Coordinates of C-alpha atoms and ligand atoms in Angstrom, one line a residue:
X832 CA 17.8 -25.5 -6.3
X833 CA 21.4 -25.7 -5.1
X834 CA 22.5 -25.6 -1.5
X835 CA 25.7 -23.8 -0.4
X836 CA 26.9 -26.0 2.9
X837 CA 29.5 -23.6 3.4
X838 CA 27.3 -20.6 4.3
X839 CA 25.9 -20.6 7.8
X840 CA 22.5 -20.0 6.1
X841 CA 19.4 -19.5 8.1
X842 CA 17.2 -21.9 5.9
X843 CA 13.4 -22.1 6.0
X844 CA 11.0 -24.1 3.7
X845 CA 7.3 -23.0 3.8
X846 CA 4.7 -25.6 2.4
X847 CA 1.6 -24.3 1.3
X848 CA -0.4 -23.2 -2.0
X849 CA 1.7 -20.6 -3.6
X850 CA 0.1 -17.9 -5.6
X851 CA 1.8 -14.7 -6.9
X852 CA 2.2 -13.1 -10.3
X853 CA 4.9 -12.7 -12.6
X854 CA 3.1 -9.9 -14.8
X855 CA 0.1 -7.9 -15.1
X856 CA -2.8 -10.2 -15.8
X857 CA -4.8 -7.1 -17.3
X858 CA -8.4 -6.6 -17.6
X859 CA -10.7 -8.8 -19.3
X860 CA -12.5 -12.0 -17.8
X861 CA -10.5 -14.8 -16.3
X862 CA -9.2 -17.4 -18.5
X863 CA -10.3 -21.0 -17.6
X864 CA -7.6 -22.8 -16.1
X865 CA -4.8 -21.0 -14.1
X866 CA -2.1 -22.0 -16.6
X867 CA -4.1 -20.1 -19.3
X868 CA -4.1 -16.8 -17.3
X869 CA -1.4 -14.5 -18.4
X870 CA 0.7 -13.3 -15.4
X871 CA -0.6 -16.0 -13.0
X872 CA 2.0 -18.3 -11.1
X873 CA -0.1 -20.8 -9.3
X874 CA 1.9 -23.6 -7.5
X875 CA -0.6 -25.5 -5.3
X876 CA 1.0 -27.5 -2.3
X877 CA 4.6 -26.5 -3.1
X878 CA 7.6 -26.0 -0.9
X879 CA 8.9 -22.3 -1.0
X880 CA 12.6 -22.0 -0.1
X881 CA 14.1 -19.2 1.9
X882 CA 17.6 -18.5 2.7
X883 CA 18.8 -15.7 4.9
X884 CA 15.3 -13.9 4.4
X885 CA 15.2 -14.3 0.8
X886 CA 13.6 -16.4 -1.7
X887 CA 15.9 -19.0 -3.3
X888 CA 13.4 -21.3 -5.2
X889 CA 10.4 -23.5 -4.8
X890 CA 9.5 -27.2 -5.7
X891 CA 6.3 -29.5 -5.7
X892 CA 5.6 -31.0 -2.2
X893 CA 5.3 -34.2 -4.2
X894 CA 9.1 -33.9 -5.3
X895 CA 9.9 -34.8 -1.5
X896 CA 10.6 -32.8 1.5
X897 CA 13.6 -30.7 1.9
X898 CA 16.9 -31.9 3.5
X899 CA 17.6 -32.0 7.2
X900 CA 19.4 -28.6 7.2
X901 CA 16.1 -26.6 6.2
X902 CA 13.7 -25.7 9.1
X903 CA 10.3 -26.8 7.7
X904 CA 6.9 -25.4 8.4
X905 CA 4.1 -27.1 6.9
X906 CA 1.1 -24.9 5.9
X907 CA -0.2 -27.2 3.6
X908 CA -3.7 -26.6 3.0
X909 CA -3.4 -22.6 3.3
X910 CA -3.0 -20.3 0.6
X911 CA 0.5 -18.4 0.8
X912 CA 0.6 -15.1 -0.8
X913 CA 3.1 -12.1 -1.1
X914 CA 2.6 -9.7 1.8
X915 CA 0.2 -7.2 0.8
X916 CA 1.6 -3.8 0.0
X917 CA -0.6 -0.7 1.2
X918 CA 0.5 2.2 -0.9
X919 CA -1.2 4.9 1.0
X920 CA -2.3 4.7 4.6
X921 CA -2.2 7.3 7.7
X922 CA -0.7 5.7 10.9
X923 CA -2.2 8.1 13.3
X924 CA -5.6 7.6 11.9
X925 CA -6.6 4.2 13.3
X926 CA -7.6 6.6 16.1
X927 CA -10.6 8.0 14.1
X928 CA -11.1 4.9 11.7
X929 CA -14.9 4.5 11.1
X930 CA -16.0 8.1 12.3
X931 CA -19.3 9.3 11.2
X932 CA -19.4 12.4 9.2
X933 CA -19.7 14.1 6.0
X934 CA -17.1 14.7 3.1
X935 CA -13.3 15.2 3.2
X936 CA -12.8 18.9 4.3
X937 CA -15.1 18.4 7.2
X938 CA -13.9 14.9 8.1
X939 CA -10.4 16.3 8.1
X940 CA -11.3 19.3 10.8
X941 CA -13.7 17.1 12.7
X942 CA -11.7 14.2 13.5
X943 CA -8.6 13.8 11.7
X944 CA -6.6 16.9 12.5
X945 CA -7.5 16.9 16.4
X946 CA -6.3 13.2 16.5
X947 CA -3.2 14.0 14.8
X948 CA -2.3 16.7 17.2
X949 CA -2.1 14.4 20.1
X950 CA 1.1 12.8 18.2
X951 CA 3.2 15.7 19.3
X952 CA 3.6 13.9 22.7
X953 CA 6.4 11.3 22.0
X954 CA 4.7 8.7 24.4
X955 CA 1.5 8.7 21.9
X956 CA 3.7 8.9 18.8
X957 CA 5.7 5.7 20.4
X958 CA 2.5 3.6 21.3
X959 CA 0.7 4.6 18.1
X960 CA 3.7 3.6 15.7
X961 CA 3.8 0.3 17.6
X962 CA -0.1 -0.2 17.5
X963 CA -0.2 0.8 13.7
X964 CA 2.6 -1.5 12.3
X965 CA 1.4 -4.4 14.5
X966 CA -2.0 -3.7 13.0
X967 CA -0.5 -3.8 9.4
X968 CA 1.0 -7.1 10.0
X969 CA -2.3 -8.6 11.4
X970 CA -3.7 -7.7 8.3
X971 CA -1.1 -9.5 6.3
X972 CA 0.6 -6.2 5.2
X973 CA 4.1 -6.4 5.0
X974 CA 5.1 -3.1 3.0
X975 CA 3.4 0.2 3.3
X976 CA 3.9 3.9 2.1
X977 CA 2.7 5.7 5.3
X978 CA 1.6 9.3 6.5
X979 CA 2.5 9.9 10.2
X980 CA 2.1 13.3 11.3
X981 CA 3.8 16.9 11.0
X982 CA 5.8 16.0 14.1
X983 CA 9.3 14.7 13.6
X984 CA 8.9 12.4 16.5
X985 CA 5.8 10.6 14.8
X986 CA 8.2 9.8 11.8
X987 CA 11.0 8.7 14.1
X988 CA 8.7 6.3 16.0
X989 CA 7.2 4.9 12.9
X990 CA 10.5 4.2 11.2
X991 CA 11.8 2.8 14.5
X992 CA 8.9 0.4 14.9
X993 CA 9.0 -0.7 11.0
X994 CA 12.6 -1.2 11.6
X995 CA 12.2 -3.6 14.7
X996 CA 10.1 -5.7 12.9
X997 CA 12.1 -5.9 9.5
X998 CA 9.4 -4.2 7.3
X999 CA 9.6 -2.4 4.2
X1000 CA 8.3 1.1 4.8
X1001 CA 8.1 4.5 3.2
X1002 CA 7.1 7.2 5.1
X1003 CA 8.0 11.2 5.9
X1004 CA 7.3 13.9 7.9
X1005 CA 3.8 15.6 6.8
X1006 CA 4.2 19.0 5.4
X1007 CA 1.6 21.7 6.3
X1008 CA 2.1 25.2 6.4
X1009 CA -1.5 26.7 5.9
X1010 CA -5.0 26.0 6.4
X1011 CA -4.3 23.6 9.3
X1012 CA -4.7 24.2 12.9
X1013 CA -1.8 25.9 14.5
X1014 CA -0.9 23.1 16.5
X1015 CA -0.2 21.1 13.2
X1016 CA 1.3 23.9 11.0
X1017 CA 5.1 23.9 10.2
X1018 CA 7.0 27.1 10.9
X1019 CA 9.1 28.8 8.1
X1020 CA 10.2 27.0 5.2
X1021 CA 13.9 27.0 6.0
X1022 CA 13.3 25.4 9.5
X1023 CA 11.0 23.0 8.1
X1024 CA 13.3 22.0 5.4
X1025 CA 16.0 21.5 8.1
X1026 CA 13.8 19.0 10.1
X1027 CA 13.2 17.3 6.9
X1028 CA 16.7 17.0 5.8
X1029 CA 17.6 15.6 9.3
X1030 CA 15.0 13.2 9.1
X1031 CA 16.2 12.0 5.7
X1032 CA 19.7 11.7 6.8
X1033 CA 18.9 9.5 9.5
X1034 CA 16.4 7.1 7.9
X1035 CA 16.4 7.3 4.0
X1036 CA 18.1 4.0 2.8
X1037 CA 18.5 2.3 6.3
X1038 CA 17.8 -1.1 5.9
X1039 CA 14.2 -1.7 4.4
X1040 CA 13.3 2.1 4.8
X1041 CA 13.0 5.1 2.6
X1042 CA 12.2 8.5 3.0
X1043 CA 8.9 10.2 1.2
X1044 CA 8.7 13.9 0.9
X1045 CA 5.0 13.9 2.1
X1046 CA 2.9 16.9 1.1
X1047 CA -0.4 16.5 2.8
X1048 CA -2.4 18.1 -0.1
X1049 CA -2.0 21.3 -2.2
X1050 CA -4.6 23.1 0.1
X1051 CA -2.1 22.9 3.1
X1052 CA 1.0 23.8 1.5
X1053 CA 2.2 27.5 0.7
X1054 CA 3.8 27.6 -2.9
X1055 CA 7.0 28.2 -1.1
X1056 CA 6.8 24.9 1.1
X1057 CA 5.8 23.4 -2.2
X1058 CA 9.2 24.6 -3.9
X1059 CA 11.2 23.6 -0.9
X1060 CA 9.5 19.8 -1.5
X1061 CA 10.5 20.1 -4.9
X1062 CA 14.0 20.9 -4.1
X1063 CA 14.4 17.9 -2.1
X1064 CA 13.1 15.5 -4.5
X1065 CA 15.6 17.1 -7.2
X1066 CA 18.5 17.0 -4.8
X1067 CA 18.3 13.7 -3.0
X1068 CA 18.1 10.7 -5.0
X1069 CA 15.8 7.8 -4.2
X1070 CA 13.4 9.8 -2.4
X1071 CA 9.7 9.0 -2.6
X1072 CA 7.0 11.7 -2.6
X1073 CA 3.5 11.1 -1.3
X1074 CA 0.4 13.3 -1.4
X1075 CA -3.4 13.4 -2.2
X1076 CA -4.8 14.5 -5.5
X1077 CA -8.2 15.4 -7.0
X1078 CA -9.9 13.1 -4.1
X1079 CA -13.0 15.2 -3.4
X1080 CA -15.1 18.0 -5.6
X1081 CA -14.9 20.7 -2.8
X1082 CA -11.3 20.1 -2.5
X1083 CA -10.4 20.2 -6.4
X1084 CA -12.4 23.6 -6.3
X1085 CA -10.6 24.9 -3.5
X1086 CA -7.2 24.1 -5.2
X1087 CA -8.3 25.8 -8.2
X1088 CA -8.8 28.7 -6.3
X1089 CA -5.8 28.5 -4.3
X1090 CA -3.4 28.1 -7.5
X1091 CA -5.3 30.0 -10.5
X1092 CA -2.0 29.5 -12.6
X1093 CA -2.1 25.6 -12.8
X1094 CA -4.0 24.0 -15.6
X1095 CA -5.3 21.4 -12.8
X1096 CA -4.9 20.1 -9.5
X1097 CA -2.2 17.6 -10.6
X1098 CA -0.5 20.5 -12.2
X1099 CA 0.3 22.1 -9.2
X1100 CA 2.6 19.3 -8.2
X1101 CA 4.1 19.0 -11.5
X1102 CA 4.9 22.9 -11.5
X1103 CA 6.6 22.2 -8.0
X1104 CA 8.6 19.5 -9.3
X1105 CA 7.2 16.8 -7.3
X1106 CA 5.9 14.3 -10.2
X1107 CA 8.4 11.3 -11.0
X1108 CA 8.6 7.6 -10.9
X1109 CA 8.6 7.4 -7.0
X1110 CA 5.6 9.8 -6.7
X1111 CA 2.6 8.2 -4.9
X1112 CA -0.5 10.2 -5.2
X1113 CA -3.8 8.8 -3.4
X1114 CA -7.1 9.1 -5.2
X1115 CA -7.0 10.5 -8.5
X1116 CA -10.8 10.4 -9.1
X1117 CA -11.3 13.9 -10.5
X1118 CA -8.6 14.0 -13.1
X1119 CA -8.8 14.4 -17.1
X1120 CA -7.0 12.8 -19.9
X1121 CA -4.4 15.3 -19.9
X1122 CA -3.4 14.6 -16.2
X1123 CA -3.7 10.8 -16.9
X1124 CA -1.0 11.2 -19.6
X1125 CA 1.1 13.3 -17.2
X1126 CA 0.9 10.6 -14.8
X1127 CA 2.0 8.1 -17.3
X1128 CA 4.7 10.7 -18.6
X1129 CA 6.2 11.3 -15.3
X1130 CA 6.0 7.4 -14.1
X1131 CA 3.7 8.7 -11.1
X1132 CA 1.3 6.4 -9.5
X1133 CA -2.1 6.6 -8.2
X1134 CA -3.0 4.8 -5.1
X1135 CA -6.6 3.9 -5.4
X1136 CA -8.3 3.9 -2.2
X1137 CA -11.7 2.2 -2.7
X1138 CA -12.9 1.9 0.8
X1139 CA -12.2 5.5 1.5
X1140 CA -13.6 6.7 -1.6
X1141 CA -16.8 5.1 -0.6
X1142 CA -16.8 5.9 2.8
X1143 CA -16.2 9.7 2.5
X1144 CA -18.5 9.6 -0.5
X1145 CA -15.6 10.9 -2.9
X1146 CA -16.3 9.3 -6.0
X1147 CA -15.8 6.2 -8.4
X1148 CA -12.3 6.0 -10.0
X1149 CA -11.9 5.2 -13.7
X1150 CA -9.2 2.9 -13.0
X1151 CA -9.2 1.5 -16.5
X1152 CA -8.7 5.1 -18.1
X1153 CA -5.6 5.7 -16.1
X1154 CA -4.3 2.3 -17.2
X1155 CA -5.2 3.1 -20.8
X1156 CA -3.3 6.4 -20.6
X1157 CA -0.3 4.5 -19.4
X1158 CA -0.5 5.3 -15.7
X1159 CA 0.2 3.1 -12.9
X1160 CA -2.3 2.1 -10.3
X1161 CA -1.5 0.6 -6.9
X1162 CA -3.9 -0.4 -3.9
X1163 CA -4.3 1.3 -0.8
X1164 CA -6.4 1.0 2.4
X1165 CA -6.1 5.1 3.4
X1166 CA -7.1 4.3 6.8
X1167 CA -8.8 6.3 8.6
X1168 CA -10.6 7.9 5.6
X1169 CA -10.8 4.0 4.5
X1170 CA -12.6 1.8 7.0
X1171 CA -10.4 -1.3 7.2
X1172 CA -6.7 -2.3 6.7
X1173 CA -8.2 -5.6 5.3
X1174 CA -6.9 -6.0 1.9
X1175 CA -9.8 -8.5 1.0
X1176 CA -12.4 -6.0 2.1
X1177 CA -10.5 -3.3 0.2
X1178 CA -10.1 -5.3 -3.0
X1179 CA -13.9 -6.2 -2.7
X1180 CA -14.5 -2.4 -2.4
X1181 CA -12.5 -1.9 -5.5
X1182 CA -14.6 -4.6 -7.4
X1183 CA -17.8 -3.0 -6.4
X1184 CA -16.4 0.5 -7.6
X1185 CA -15.6 -0.9 -11.0
X1186 CA -19.1 -2.9 -11.1
X1187 CA -21.0 0.4 -10.5
X1188 CA -18.9 1.6 -13.5
X1189 CA -19.7 -1.3 -15.9
X1190 CA -16.5 -2.9 -15.4
X1191 CA -15.4 -6.1 -13.8
X1192 CA -12.2 -6.7 -11.8
X1193 CA -10.8 -10.3 -11.7
X1194 CA -9.3 -11.7 -8.7
X1195 CA -6.2 -11.9 -10.5
X1196 CA -6.0 -8.1 -11.6
X1197 CA -7.0 -7.2 -7.9
X1198 CA -4.4 -9.5 -6.3
X1199 CA -1.8 -8.5 -8.7
X1200 CA -2.3 -4.8 -8.0
X1201 CA -2.0 -5.4 -4.3
X1202 CA 1.2 -7.4 -4.5
X1203 CA 3.5 -7.3 -7.6
X1204 CA 1.8 -4.4 -9.2
X1205 CA 2.4 -2.0 -6.3
X1206 CA 5.8 -3.2 -6.1
X1207 CA 6.6 -2.3 -9.8
X1208 CA 4.9 1.0 -9.3
X1209 CA 7.2 1.8 -6.3
X1210 CA 10.4 0.4 -8.3
X1211 CA 10.7 -2.3 -5.5
X1212 CA 9.9 -5.5 -7.4
X1213 CA 13.5 -6.8 -6.7
X1214 CA 12.6 -7.0 -3.2
X1215 CA 8.7 -7.3 -2.5
X1216 CA 5.5 -8.4 -4.1
X1217 CA 6.2 -11.8 -5.5
X1218 CA 7.9 -15.0 -4.8
X1219 CA 10.5 -14.4 -7.6
X1220 CA 14.0 -15.8 -6.5
X1221 CA 15.8 -13.0 -4.9
X1222 CA 12.7 -11.3 -3.2
X1223 CA 12.5 -10.7 0.6
X1224 CA 10.4 -13.4 2.1
X1225 CA 7.5 -11.4 2.9
X1226 CA 4.7 -14.1 3.0
X1227 CA 1.2 -14.3 4.4
X1228 CA -0.3 -17.6 5.4
X1229 CA -3.9 -17.5 4.9
X1230 CA -6.9 -19.9 5.7
X1231 CA -8.8 -20.5 2.5
X1232 CA -12.1 -20.3 4.6
X1233 CA -13.2 -19.2 8.0
X1234 CA -16.8 -19.7 9.3
X1235 CA -19.5 -21.8 8.0
X1236 CA -20.6 -19.6 4.8
X1237 CA -17.2 -19.0 3.4
X1238 CA -16.4 -23.0 4.1
X1239 CA -19.5 -24.1 2.2
X1240 CA -18.7 -21.8 -0.6
X1241 CA -15.1 -22.7 -0.8
X1242 CA -15.9 -26.3 -1.0
X1243 CA -18.4 -25.7 -3.9
X1244 CA -15.7 -23.7 -5.9
X1245 CA -15.3 -25.4 -9.5
X1246 CA -12.1 -23.8 -10.6
X1247 CA -9.5 -21.4 -9.2
X1248 CA -10.7 -18.1 -10.1
X1249 CA -14.0 -19.0 -8.5
X1250 CA -12.3 -19.8 -5.3
X1251 CA -10.1 -16.9 -5.2
X1252 CA -12.5 -14.7 -6.0
X1253 CA -14.9 -16.2 -3.3
X1254 CA -12.1 -15.8 -0.8
X1255 CA -11.3 -12.2 -1.7
X1256 CA -14.9 -11.4 -1.2
X1257 CA -15.6 -13.6 2.0
X1258 CA -12.2 -13.3 3.7
X1259 CA -10.6 -10.7 6.1
X1260 CA -8.0 -10.5 8.6
X1261 CA -9.7 -13.4 10.5
X1262 CA -8.2 -15.7 7.8
X1263 CA -4.8 -14.8 8.5
X1264 CA -2.7 -17.7 10.0
X1265 CA 0.7 -16.1 10.2
X1266 CA 2.9 -13.8 8.6
X1267 CA 6.6 -13.9 7.5
X1268 CA 8.6 -10.7 7.1
X1269 CA 12.0 -11.3 5.4
X1270 CA 11.7 -15.0 6.6
X1271 CA 10.8 -13.9 10.2
X1272 CA 7.7 -15.2 11.7
X1273 CA 5.9 -12.4 13.2
Ligands
GUN115 N1 -6.4 14.8 1.9 C1 -5.7 15.4 2.7 N2 -5.5 14.8 3.9 C2 -6.2 13.7 3.9 C3 -6.4 12.4 4.8 O1 -5.8 12.5 5.9 N3 -7.1 11.5 4.3 C4 -7.9 11.4 3.0 N4 -8.7 10.7 2.6 N5 -7.6 12.6 2.3 C5 -6.7 13.6 2.5
ZN116 ZN1 -5.0 9.6 2.6

């Protein structure tokens, strides 16, 4: 690694066990020995070098300590991972996380819509945004694709809170102009378009922020509103699109009634021009092969939300079928349908869903999907998701074990996959030592 003494660099060196991915480790059993597993990059007891918030290199700690112009933080004995990337989560819904109920449509009416109405109040929106982004960091999540509410103030406050913490965040005003309470319903399409364009102008591409055209789901948008969303996607470069698709069987049936001309639920979005490489669609449980190929052809991704799918009783995602068709899959908490912001618990739920389907999810595939895989799906692999040189230093520092059972299990692990799999299964946010966002400790 070369140093550049003429630069007034902010130089930081973090020591610990570095684990990240250089490629998709794929399905199939873990290979013996970390070096043998494709995609995995395991660098135990290394220094990770950060300059001006970006990763510039790494070296084994045994090769010596960094020079005096590096601020060194010794996390040896800890696991250093790229910050998790939550590709689908609702900021106002930490107010309703863990609500007892039935399935999706009742859950929305009973808990979610009433909670989201409170975000019309700027004070609620401001406090809610702060609480939410701090909660993300508290769980080692340093980047997220987020639904706020229909209220412009909720978008403003969310972006402002993320910007203040230097986080990578993708979000946008939720669009709903039918089948929602009056207090959450957009007015005419022209007015909603003007509000959206103003928010895009203010926030899209500012620092680490990007705007997502945010169609809640096909049920709550008129065809005219969907067409407006498609226009924005067509006209403004670099926008993301986020929505829900094929989550719940009653929802799928309702969409079929509302859009009889569409071949499928996914086709509703395709017809509106909403599918593309920056489209993030949560769930995708009740898709068919044609839908999966459409995702692959357009580059759109499914944000798999295992905790939510189990909690709301939505169904078991056929993840391998999506990838076999060439579609991308990222990982999401979907709080508050999901019951946790912990990625360990989320990945553990993903493991259990695949186990019920007769498929085994390795620790490598799980962690890849939560980091580099999500970054690649979002077209942000140059910035987040790995310890590649040039990436932002979004780093989570984890205890390998917390509590007597996990410590006991950790000590007995014979090889790396066994150790990391047990960590995913037994750890949660209480294992987090600290988190760095673009090299700043938060
Ligand atoms: N479909 C439409 N809105 C929502 C939501 O808020 N959560 C989930 N899980 N699904 C949805
Ligand atoms: Zn959701």
